[in-house]
């Protein structure tokens, strides 16, 4: 089987490439070749070029045919439309990596694949729609337009749309899990938000990749791809265990108070989000089609192993997440004083 992977050296694209190689596929990758984006996995044929450059995409088509393509680079609908049209004659199936952000209701409502999707034309330009708080986002509008670009070109029988929620695991450059792991390793008193019982459903990058390759082999449809579910408390315990930390966790249960201190949801404390639909994305359909997800503590342990023994690439987005040690301790100090006042007053 011949697989084309568009975007291949960071995170999900890398995992898809490695999974396909391990399954015996012949893999062609497409990327610009920036040194800071790391190396492609060994054993692939790489064609260099920019997703927005139609001459480069035409060279890619000339190197076909392909049994399937997995597209990690679909952000701007009119680019994806042009890429899909160019590859369609030489590609049997197109698997597009989308996101749960395409849903009108994310992160407010529980969602299935039948939930309403944002409206975006398949030939829309960059950053369509608008950014709302807590949603929707231009990212979500763009992905929704890209989905349409793929399905109008390949038809629903030759296209697969995967909508992952938060993806974690080795090579995660966004830095959500790495931030918690490094913070846990530093030890001391750690600030956590809300309740340890809050459900979360990140999915392991290797499980998304396995499912993407499984679909590339002949499964059409639209699928949410989320983890089986864990809790924030279990997640932080797994981080503590993986790092061998003796950290003590203080849960700030008054989340509005924490927000009033200027701590931002999602970025200030990675994975912290209070909206009820954030972690309520149903993946039953994908499970029935073959998605298997590992327990979150395996993802945590393997990511720590990669951080400490691999060669993590310092990504340009590293450092966007988290709060500084000084700020964390200052907030904890004010919180303790507030709690002492409240107890004293009772
Ligand atoms: N992370 C999450 O939690 C999450 C959740 C839901 C969905 N997703 C989706 O998952 C997909 C996977 O993305 P990823 O971030 O994991 O990275 P990735 O698949 O590893 O892709 C990044 C790769 O693409 C190449 N690239 C970047 N821009 C390019 C361009 N204009 N033309 C050609 N190649 C280009 C980079 O190499 P060069 O720089 O050398 O070109 C790099 O190899 C994305 O579509 C994202 O929306 C992610």
XYZ file of C-alpha atoms and ligand atoms in Angstrom:
394
model
C 0.000 0.000 0.000
C 1.266 3.508 -0.807
C 0.518 6.298 1.643
C 1.107 10.014 1.201
C 1.492 11.992 4.461
C 1.128 15.761 4.125
C 3.054 17.264 7.093
C 5.156 14.600 8.702
C 7.910 15.531 11.114
C 6.401 17.024 14.273
C 3.657 15.275 16.116
C 0.607 13.594 14.578
C 2.098 13.556 11.087
C 5.216 11.899 12.492
C 3.122 9.302 14.356
C 1.046 8.539 11.237
C 4.241 8.073 9.232
C 5.813 5.780 11.829
C 2.614 3.747 12.187
C 2.278 3.254 8.441
C 5.953 2.272 8.081
C 5.563 -0.255 10.911
C 2.540 -1.712 9.108
C 4.643 -2.210 5.985
C 3.263 0.693 3.936
C 5.408 2.514 1.421
C 5.306 6.128 2.639
C 5.875 9.384 0.786
C 5.999 12.513 2.943
C 5.487 16.114 1.908
C 6.946 19.081 3.798
C 9.005 22.209 3.270
C 12.084 20.787 4.982
C 12.741 23.478 7.594
C 15.577 22.245 9.867
C 13.714 23.438 12.978
C 10.848 21.090 12.076
C 13.062 18.066 12.736
C 13.764 15.021 10.603
C 11.290 12.733 8.921
C 11.163 9.188 10.256
C 13.733 6.939 8.580
C 12.566 4.944 5.563
C 10.300 7.419 3.762
C 10.524 9.136 0.397
C 10.277 12.876 0.988
C 9.112 15.430 -1.536
C 9.844 19.020 -0.529
C 7.406 21.841 -1.086
C 4.849 24.178 0.425
C 1.213 23.120 0.768
C 0.202 26.472 -0.747
C 2.449 26.003 -3.819
C 0.472 24.263 -6.545
C 3.570 23.481 -8.622
C 4.962 21.554 -5.664
C 1.657 19.748 -5.171
C 1.619 18.906 -8.900
C 5.082 17.277 -8.474
C 3.601 15.298 -5.628
C 0.740 14.129 -7.836
C 3.212 13.161 -10.562
C 4.988 10.911 -8.036
C 1.717 9.023 -7.398
C -0.496 7.062 -7.527
C -1.329 6.677 -3.827
C -3.740 4.321 -2.103
C -4.418 7.078 0.417
C -3.333 10.511 1.613
C -3.412 11.729 5.220
C -3.588 15.528 5.364
C -2.277 17.192 8.542
C -1.933 20.602 6.870
C -5.573 21.503 6.164
C -6.168 24.906 7.769
C -7.132 27.179 4.843
C -10.068 25.874 2.782
C -9.020 27.198 -0.629
C -5.539 25.693 -0.228
C -7.030 22.339 0.754
C -9.475 22.511 -2.145
C -6.592 23.052 -4.593
C -4.490 20.272 -3.033
C -7.423 17.834 -3.009
C -8.308 18.604 -6.650
C -4.697 18.110 -7.736
C -4.308 14.812 -5.895
C -7.771 13.378 -6.590
C -6.939 11.692 -9.924
C -4.005 9.796 -8.362
C -5.289 9.169 -4.803
C -7.878 6.551 -3.913
C -8.813 7.940 -0.473
C -8.268 11.222 1.404
C -8.054 11.269 5.200
C -8.244 14.795 6.613
C -7.194 15.579 10.163
C -9.804 18.018 11.415
C -10.733 18.930 15.012
C -13.613 19.101 17.500
C -13.373 22.895 17.067
C -15.527 22.550 13.905
C -18.624 22.106 16.097
C -20.824 25.126 16.745
C -21.375 23.824 20.273
C -17.757 23.242 21.357
C -16.823 23.733 24.230
C -20.305 24.348 25.630
C -22.382 21.270 24.755
C -21.901 17.501 24.624
C -21.202 16.558 21.003
C -21.601 13.693 18.551
C -20.795 13.613 14.838
C -24.421 14.658 14.193
C -23.990 17.968 16.078
C -24.096 21.186 14.028
C -20.842 22.206 12.329
C -19.703 25.799 11.664
C -20.587 27.186 8.244
C -17.614 27.827 5.988
C -17.254 27.765 2.209
C -14.864 25.160 0.741
C -12.928 27.913 -1.063
C -12.672 30.381 1.844
C -9.377 32.219 2.358
C -7.174 32.343 5.495
C -8.734 32.864 8.953
C -12.411 32.693 7.963
C -15.222 33.468 10.427
C -14.351 35.079 13.726
C -12.921 34.346 17.153
C -15.488 34.204 19.952
C -15.044 33.494 23.652
C -15.189 30.598 24.477
C -15.862 29.785 20.816
C -16.122 29.526 17.890
C -12.705 30.227 16.368
C -11.245 31.076 12.976
C -9.335 27.794 13.391
C -12.652 25.909 13.689
C -14.256 27.764 10.773
C -11.193 27.060 8.623
C -11.194 23.362 9.465
C -14.934 23.169 8.690
C -14.277 24.719 5.252
C -11.404 22.272 4.658
C -13.698 19.344 5.499
C -16.105 20.559 2.829
C -13.253 21.024 0.349
C -12.278 17.377 0.845
C -15.785 15.934 0.674
C -16.850 17.929 -2.410
C -13.706 16.710 -4.196
C -13.493 13.068 -3.100
C -17.153 12.417 -2.275
C -18.225 10.883 1.005
C -17.309 7.372 -0.189
C -13.608 8.216 -0.720
C -13.055 10.644 2.156
C -12.498 10.263 5.879
C -12.719 13.164 8.305
C -11.139 12.689 11.739
C -12.038 15.166 14.491
C -9.636 14.707 17.413
C -9.943 16.549 20.698
C -6.758 17.359 22.630
C -3.925 15.089 21.498
C -1.063 14.272 23.887
C 1.961 11.990 23.742
C 5.615 11.838 22.699
C 6.724 14.695 20.377
C 3.919 16.989 21.573
C 5.229 20.411 20.624
C 2.192 22.380 21.863
C 3.610 21.639 25.306
C 0.525 20.873 27.409
C 1.670 17.588 28.912
C 5.369 18.572 28.908
C 4.491 21.667 30.954
C 2.768 19.586 33.642
C 5.574 17.025 33.679
C 8.351 19.603 34.094
C 6.282 21.428 36.710
C 5.717 18.208 38.626
C 9.400 17.318 38.501
C 10.250 20.692 40.134
C 8.190 19.589 43.131
C 6.936 21.765 45.984
C 3.371 22.984 46.228
C 1.537 22.819 42.904
C -1.499 24.863 41.966
C -4.311 22.902 40.304
C -7.722 24.233 39.339
C -11.214 23.021 40.108
C -11.857 19.477 41.242
C -9.659 16.374 40.952
C -12.828 14.584 39.811
C -13.264 16.669 36.654
C -13.446 14.331 33.671
C -10.956 14.876 30.831
C -10.553 12.925 27.586
C -7.215 13.603 25.859
C -6.236 11.030 23.258
C -2.775 9.559 22.647
C -1.151 10.678 19.394
C -0.213 7.077 18.576
C -3.839 5.962 18.906
C -5.025 8.737 16.565
C -2.294 7.675 14.142
C -3.286 3.983 14.283
C -6.871 4.932 13.558
C -5.870 7.282 10.718
C -3.865 4.497 9.050
C -6.717 2.047 9.660
C -9.093 4.466 7.899
C -6.574 5.087 5.114
C -6.781 1.369 4.369
C -10.463 1.715 3.484
C -12.797 3.328 6.010
C -14.898 6.335 4.985
C -16.889 8.608 7.252
C -16.691 11.319 9.873
C -15.295 10.348 13.281
C -14.683 12.083 16.582
C -11.426 10.841 18.079
C -11.175 11.289 21.846
C -9.821 9.270 24.765
C -11.855 6.942 26.952
C -11.768 9.464 29.754
C -9.850 10.027 32.959
C -9.906 12.692 35.630
C -7.688 15.702 36.220
C -6.710 14.189 39.576
C -5.658 10.878 38.003
C -3.759 12.787 35.311
C -1.735 14.771 37.855
C -1.104 11.618 39.912
C 0.259 9.959 36.770
C 2.538 12.979 36.197
C 3.758 12.728 39.798
C 4.430 9.017 39.470
C 6.197 9.329 36.109
C 8.549 12.047 37.351
C 9.103 10.528 40.815
C 8.036 13.844 42.308
C 7.105 14.505 45.930
C 4.968 17.517 44.960
C 1.849 18.381 46.956
C -1.156 19.505 44.941
C -3.428 22.304 46.165
C -6.770 22.403 44.360
C -8.172 25.888 43.992
C -11.829 25.015 44.007
C -13.123 28.539 43.396
C -12.387 28.705 39.678
C -13.876 32.165 39.212
C -11.511 33.442 41.917
C -8.596 31.824 40.079
C -9.668 33.417 36.795
C -9.940 36.767 38.620
C -6.238 36.403 39.538
C -5.552 36.567 35.794
C -4.908 32.856 35.230
C -6.184 32.000 31.769
C -8.077 28.826 31.060
C -6.471 26.436 28.553
C -3.141 28.292 28.324
C -2.346 29.585 31.851
C -2.963 26.128 33.284
C -2.856 23.616 30.438
C -5.973 21.410 30.112
C -7.928 23.597 32.592
C -11.261 24.516 31.072
C -14.536 24.932 32.919
C -16.996 24.807 30.007
C -19.082 21.629 30.260
C -18.663 20.505 26.636
C -14.857 20.674 26.601
C -14.447 17.016 27.446
C -17.851 15.687 26.362
C -17.134 14.621 22.781
C -18.517 11.188 22.001
C -16.204 8.814 20.105
C -18.457 5.724 20.065
C -18.613 5.741 16.266
C -14.820 5.646 15.946
C -14.555 2.875 18.542
C -17.075 0.809 16.592
C -14.945 1.413 13.498
C -11.712 0.246 15.183
C -10.346 3.080 17.358
C -8.543 1.713 20.406
C -7.161 4.130 23.001
C -4.636 3.439 25.730
C -4.965 4.586 29.367
C -3.843 8.171 29.941
C -1.139 7.155 32.445
C 0.676 5.257 29.666
C 0.674 8.437 27.558
C 2.056 10.382 30.525
C 4.821 7.851 31.278
C 5.899 7.558 27.629
C 5.961 11.332 27.173
C 8.216 11.707 30.224
C 10.472 9.015 28.798
C 10.668 10.956 25.519
C 11.313 14.271 27.284
C 14.147 12.874 29.347
C 15.796 10.414 26.975
C 14.780 11.533 23.487
C 15.774 14.659 21.637
C 12.803 16.994 22.037
C 12.821 19.707 19.393
C 12.474 23.186 20.896
C 9.425 24.377 19.001
C 8.689 28.020 18.267
C 5.465 27.723 20.278
C 7.192 26.334 23.377
C 6.884 28.769 26.257
C 3.395 29.985 25.357
C 1.853 27.880 28.103
C 1.750 27.841 31.881
C 2.387 30.291 34.694
C 5.740 31.229 36.203
C 6.881 29.695 39.515
C 6.744 33.120 41.246
C 3.223 33.793 40.088
C 2.051 30.318 41.060
C 3.445 30.666 44.598
C 2.026 34.193 44.965
C -1.458 32.976 44.006
C -1.186 30.013 46.365
C -0.185 32.385 49.167
C -3.222 34.608 48.634
C -5.443 31.527 48.383
C -4.136 30.131 51.675
C -4.714 33.472 53.424
C -8.239 33.637 52.010
C -9.011 30.082 53.149
C -7.583 30.806 56.622
C -9.798 33.928 56.864
C -12.832 31.920 55.823
C -12.117 29.174 58.367
C -11.422 31.768 61.065
C -14.732 33.435 60.324
C -16.761 30.250 60.589
N -2.386 18.970 18.747
C -3.661 18.779 19.009
O -4.081 18.672 20.169
C -4.645 18.677 17.849
C -5.986 18.471 18.135
C -6.892 18.328 17.077
C -6.439 18.390 15.776
N -5.112 18.616 15.499
C -4.671 18.657 14.102
O -3.655 17.717 13.939
C -2.972 17.999 12.718
C -1.583 17.564 12.908
O -0.643 18.596 13.090
P 0.682 18.518 13.941
O 0.752 19.865 14.504
O 0.659 17.334 14.824
O 1.931 18.478 13.060
P 2.467 17.445 12.025
O 1.373 16.606 11.601
O 3.658 16.761 12.457
O 2.779 18.500 10.857
C 3.780 19.461 10.912
C 4.657 19.120 9.698
O 4.146 19.826 8.576
C 5.168 20.471 7.880
N 4.589 21.718 7.387
C 4.136 22.763 8.120
N 3.659 23.736 7.311
C 3.798 23.279 6.038
C 3.491 23.813 4.755
N 2.950 25.040 4.612
N 3.745 23.062 3.669
C 4.301 21.837 3.782
N 4.617 21.273 4.977
C 4.383 21.985 6.081
C 6.304 20.654 8.902
O 7.564 20.525 8.310
P 8.277 21.791 7.591
O 8.260 22.921 8.572
O 9.632 21.290 7.244
O 7.450 22.105 6.381
C 6.092 19.448 9.812
O 6.778 18.336 9.287
C -3.283 19.448 12.400
O -4.123 19.478 11.255
C -4.064 19.940 13.616
O -5.066 20.871 13.266
C -4.207 18.752 16.519
